[in-house]
Amino acid sequence: MGILNRIISSTTLRHYKKRFKSWKKKKGKSTAVYDWELRDARDNAYIRSLLRYELKENSVCIDVGAHRGAFLSQFIEFAPNARHWAFEPIPSFAEELRKKFPSAEIQNCALSETEGLTTFLYIPELPGWSGLKSQPYPIAVKPQNIQITVRRLDNIIPQNQIISFIKIDVEGAELEVLRGAESLIKRCKPIIFFECAKIHHTNYSTTPEEVFDFFKKCGLDIYLMDQTGPLTAKEFISIYESSHNSGYDRNAWGNYLAMPNKK
């Protein structure tokens, strides 16, 4: 049994459903609990336990697609003596992060495998769905085109900097970010939290096979958030497809961990 299973073996979706209903009732909200809320609660519990266990006080972490700073705040909490990096392309969000987390290095740019200027689709109605390419949004939206800078992580992080953990959530562009950080990943072998969901790959050519092969090349294995694994290529592809076919129900997986292989 993996360390995460030992740490939070009591974590259940039933627990989160009960907790959300109680919280919503206190807030005067509808007590209906959506599948995405349960998935997020499950994954957030797993990742918080992992960060608490793995990070040391001086472990340097990178938050790619920092948004409002949910991950960055935990990096600072569990590794308070490190100067963490955060990348956020939406200018107003990046400015908020600078004010909220003055100890972190906040970069107002997107990451990819190339560098330059590009158009970014900002979605005011669903900021978390903003990205470099359009997606099948769950509600009607009016995207706003903004010009942003795109950088490669390998050209930003100093060669002598050891990175312990990387979080990547960029609405379908995860593989491009990874390719732009290949040297860093091979050098540091960090734990990587990454999103990989077919719904976000609509306008990308990304396949789960490519993602699996990238990590294998870098010496990392893929695990579910509960640390089931390491997954074979066949297992990873099957979960990727079945999660999409389920409509991303409460038992689906869209987030994964890549961890140094033990060979």
XYZ file of C-alpha atoms in Angstrom:
263
model
C 0.000 0.000 0.000
C 1.389 3.416 -0.990
C 2.149 6.146 1.521
C -0.912 8.157 0.487
C -3.187 5.191 1.055
C -1.701 4.733 4.514
C -2.028 8.415 5.369
C -5.617 8.879 4.263
C -7.083 5.413 4.018
C -10.238 6.741 5.684
C -10.904 9.295 2.911
C -14.225 8.531 1.186
C -16.518 10.323 -1.200
C -19.330 9.794 1.289
C -17.407 11.850 3.831
C -17.031 14.731 1.369
C -20.664 14.626 0.322
C -21.722 14.939 3.957
C -19.221 17.739 4.557
C -20.318 19.727 1.517
C -23.992 19.421 2.413
C -23.287 20.705 5.918
C -21.188 23.615 4.607
C -23.765 24.603 1.998
C -26.576 24.460 4.531
C -24.707 26.855 6.823
C -24.132 29.218 3.886
C -27.790 29.111 2.893
C -26.932 27.414 -0.386
C -28.572 24.502 -2.168
C -27.413 21.258 -0.566
C -27.054 19.576 -3.961
C -23.526 18.213 -4.310
C -22.033 18.007 -7.792
C -19.675 15.289 -8.958
C -16.920 17.807 -9.723
C -17.068 19.050 -6.126
C -16.553 15.528 -4.833
C -13.683 14.884 -7.239
C -12.005 18.154 -6.277
C -12.418 17.447 -2.568
C -10.984 13.958 -3.006
C -7.977 15.160 -5.006
C -7.372 18.136 -2.713
C -7.250 15.843 0.308
C -4.762 13.532 -1.388
C -2.515 16.354 -2.569
C -2.491 18.123 0.794
C -1.417 14.918 2.522
C 1.275 14.360 -0.090
C 2.659 17.885 0.272
C 2.678 17.602 4.057
C 4.598 14.325 3.839
C 7.030 15.125 1.010
C 7.972 18.787 1.381
C 10.767 19.957 3.627
C 11.019 23.529 4.947
C 13.294 24.547 2.075
C 11.751 22.485 -0.769
C 11.345 24.702 -3.834
C 8.089 24.226 -5.755
C 6.636 25.496 -9.026
C 2.970 26.351 -9.630
C 2.115 26.452 -13.346
C -1.316 27.962 -13.886
C -1.375 29.441 -10.392
C -4.811 31.073 -10.772
C -5.787 32.343 -7.281
C -2.924 30.596 -5.468
C -4.565 27.538 -3.900
C -1.466 25.406 -4.511
C 1.009 28.213 -3.927
C -0.428 28.864 -0.474
C 0.180 25.215 0.455
C 3.723 25.311 -0.925
C 4.417 28.263 1.360
C 2.679 26.575 4.292
C 4.676 23.339 4.095
C 7.956 24.773 2.754
C 8.109 28.247 4.351
C 11.849 28.747 3.930
C 11.869 28.349 0.141
C 11.228 30.928 -2.567
C 8.614 29.290 -4.765
C 7.802 30.037 -8.398
C 4.322 30.708 -9.780
C 3.272 31.306 -13.382
C -0.059 32.941 -14.221
C -0.882 34.468 -17.647
C -3.954 36.503 -16.627
C -2.497 39.922 -15.675
C -5.002 40.793 -12.932
C -4.579 37.373 -11.328
C -0.781 37.641 -11.431
C -0.966 41.041 -9.742
C -3.209 39.639 -7.013
C -0.728 36.816 -6.449
C 2.151 39.286 -6.052
C 0.225 41.168 -3.390
C -0.957 38.039 -1.589
C 2.326 36.095 -1.741
C 5.227 38.593 -1.616
C 7.712 35.850 -0.742
C 7.090 33.994 -4.030
C 8.478 34.671 -7.500
C 5.379 35.460 -9.584
C 5.753 35.453 -13.374
C 2.959 36.925 -15.524
C 3.302 34.553 -18.478
C 2.250 31.180 -19.819
C 4.641 28.250 -20.160
C 5.061 26.059 -23.221
C 7.742 24.413 -25.388
C 8.325 27.620 -27.372
C 8.836 31.293 -26.506
C 7.264 34.475 -27.826
C 3.933 36.290 -27.842
C 0.584 34.612 -28.404
C -3.154 35.051 -27.980
C -4.698 33.749 -24.770
C -8.422 33.121 -24.315
C -9.575 34.664 -21.055
C -13.001 33.383 -19.984
C -14.554 35.891 -17.521
C -17.475 33.566 -16.780
C -15.148 30.615 -16.063
C -11.650 31.967 -15.325
C -10.367 28.489 -14.516
C -11.172 27.409 -18.080
C -9.056 30.161 -19.637
C -6.285 28.893 -21.866
C -4.357 29.002 -25.108
C -7.093 27.176 -27.020
C -10.875 26.933 -26.819
C -12.662 24.058 -25.102
C -16.208 22.659 -24.898
C -17.206 25.013 -22.082
C -20.003 23.807 -19.764
C -21.885 27.130 -20.015
C -22.250 29.927 -22.566
C -19.155 32.134 -22.481
C -17.741 35.187 -24.216
C -13.969 34.663 -24.506
C -11.714 37.707 -24.479
C -8.482 37.580 -26.494
C -5.464 38.955 -24.650
C -1.834 39.053 -25.746
C 0.539 37.245 -23.411
C 4.164 36.182 -23.187
C 5.029 32.491 -23.483
C 8.234 31.095 -21.931
C 10.013 27.764 -21.562
C 10.594 26.677 -17.972
C 14.062 25.386 -18.900
C 15.019 28.962 -19.818
C 13.812 30.405 -16.514
C 14.850 28.132 -13.642
C 18.600 28.360 -12.844
C 20.599 25.210 -13.589
C 21.737 24.962 -9.974
C 18.191 25.222 -8.587
C 16.743 21.967 -7.234
C 12.985 21.677 -7.715
C 11.046 19.269 -5.496
C 7.484 19.605 -6.764
C 5.719 20.944 -9.864
C 1.986 21.481 -10.285
C 0.661 21.895 -13.843
C -2.962 22.764 -14.576
C -3.197 24.666 -17.862
C -6.400 23.479 -19.517
C -4.986 21.072 -22.070
C -1.496 22.483 -22.652
C 0.222 20.339 -20.019
C 2.338 18.343 -22.482
C 3.678 21.532 -24.067
C 4.667 22.808 -20.605
C 6.380 19.504 -19.825
C 8.343 19.531 -23.066
C 9.558 23.026 -22.270
C 10.806 21.755 -18.903
C 12.342 18.460 -20.025
C 15.902 19.262 -18.940
C 14.737 20.422 -15.508
C 12.590 17.323 -15.023
C 15.374 14.942 -16.014
C 17.819 16.786 -13.751
C 15.648 17.166 -10.630
C 13.182 14.259 -10.911
C 10.487 16.264 -9.046
C 7.076 14.969 -8.101
C 4.655 16.387 -10.663
C 0.930 16.940 -10.199
C -0.623 17.310 -13.645
C -4.034 17.454 -15.226
C -4.661 15.154 -18.186
C -8.288 15.091 -19.327
C -9.608 14.449 -22.813
C -12.214 17.199 -22.484
C -9.404 19.773 -22.397
C -7.567 18.255 -25.371
C -10.312 19.030 -27.915
C -8.133 21.486 -29.846
C -4.778 19.957 -28.960
C -3.121 16.975 -30.615
C -2.146 15.540 -27.223
C -2.663 11.824 -26.661
C -2.292 9.897 -23.383
C 0.351 7.763 -25.098
C 2.508 10.868 -25.635
C 2.124 11.914 -22.009
C 3.039 8.439 -20.768
C 6.064 8.226 -23.080
C 7.306 11.660 -21.992
C 7.386 10.699 -18.333
C 8.946 7.324 -19.090
C 11.725 9.116 -20.987
C 12.303 11.366 -17.972
C 12.436 8.490 -15.481
C 9.039 9.104 -13.866
C 6.054 6.798 -13.407
C 2.383 7.808 -13.413
C 0.083 7.218 -10.436
C -3.505 8.008 -9.574
C -3.990 10.639 -6.889
C -4.455 7.893 -4.274
C -1.046 6.564 -5.380
C -2.424 3.526 -7.141
C 0.338 2.549 -9.524
C 2.681 2.829 -11.169
C 0.243 2.656 -14.047
C 1.104 0.836 -17.238
C 0.516 2.654 -20.520
C -2.570 0.507 -21.099
C -3.982 1.342 -17.658
C -3.334 5.072 -18.013
C -4.972 5.219 -21.443
C -7.956 3.198 -20.215
C -8.531 5.525 -17.240
C -8.118 8.591 -19.474
C -10.778 7.281 -21.877
C -13.197 5.840 -19.312
C -13.152 9.041 -17.259
C -14.109 11.009 -20.361
C -16.797 8.517 -21.345
C -18.335 8.758 -17.865
C -18.848 12.494 -18.331
C -16.315 12.929 -15.512
C -18.535 11.522 -12.800
C -17.513 11.451 -9.150
C -15.298 8.400 -9.632
C -13.442 9.752 -12.665
C -9.806 10.843 -12.739
C -8.479 13.946 -14.470
C -5.483 14.650 -12.227
C -2.463 12.406 -11.792
C 0.937 12.234 -10.147
C 4.253 11.580 -11.861
C 6.897 10.341 -9.444
C 10.502 9.130 -9.841
C 10.549 5.472 -10.770
C 11.969 3.094 -8.217
C 14.125 1.048 -10.568
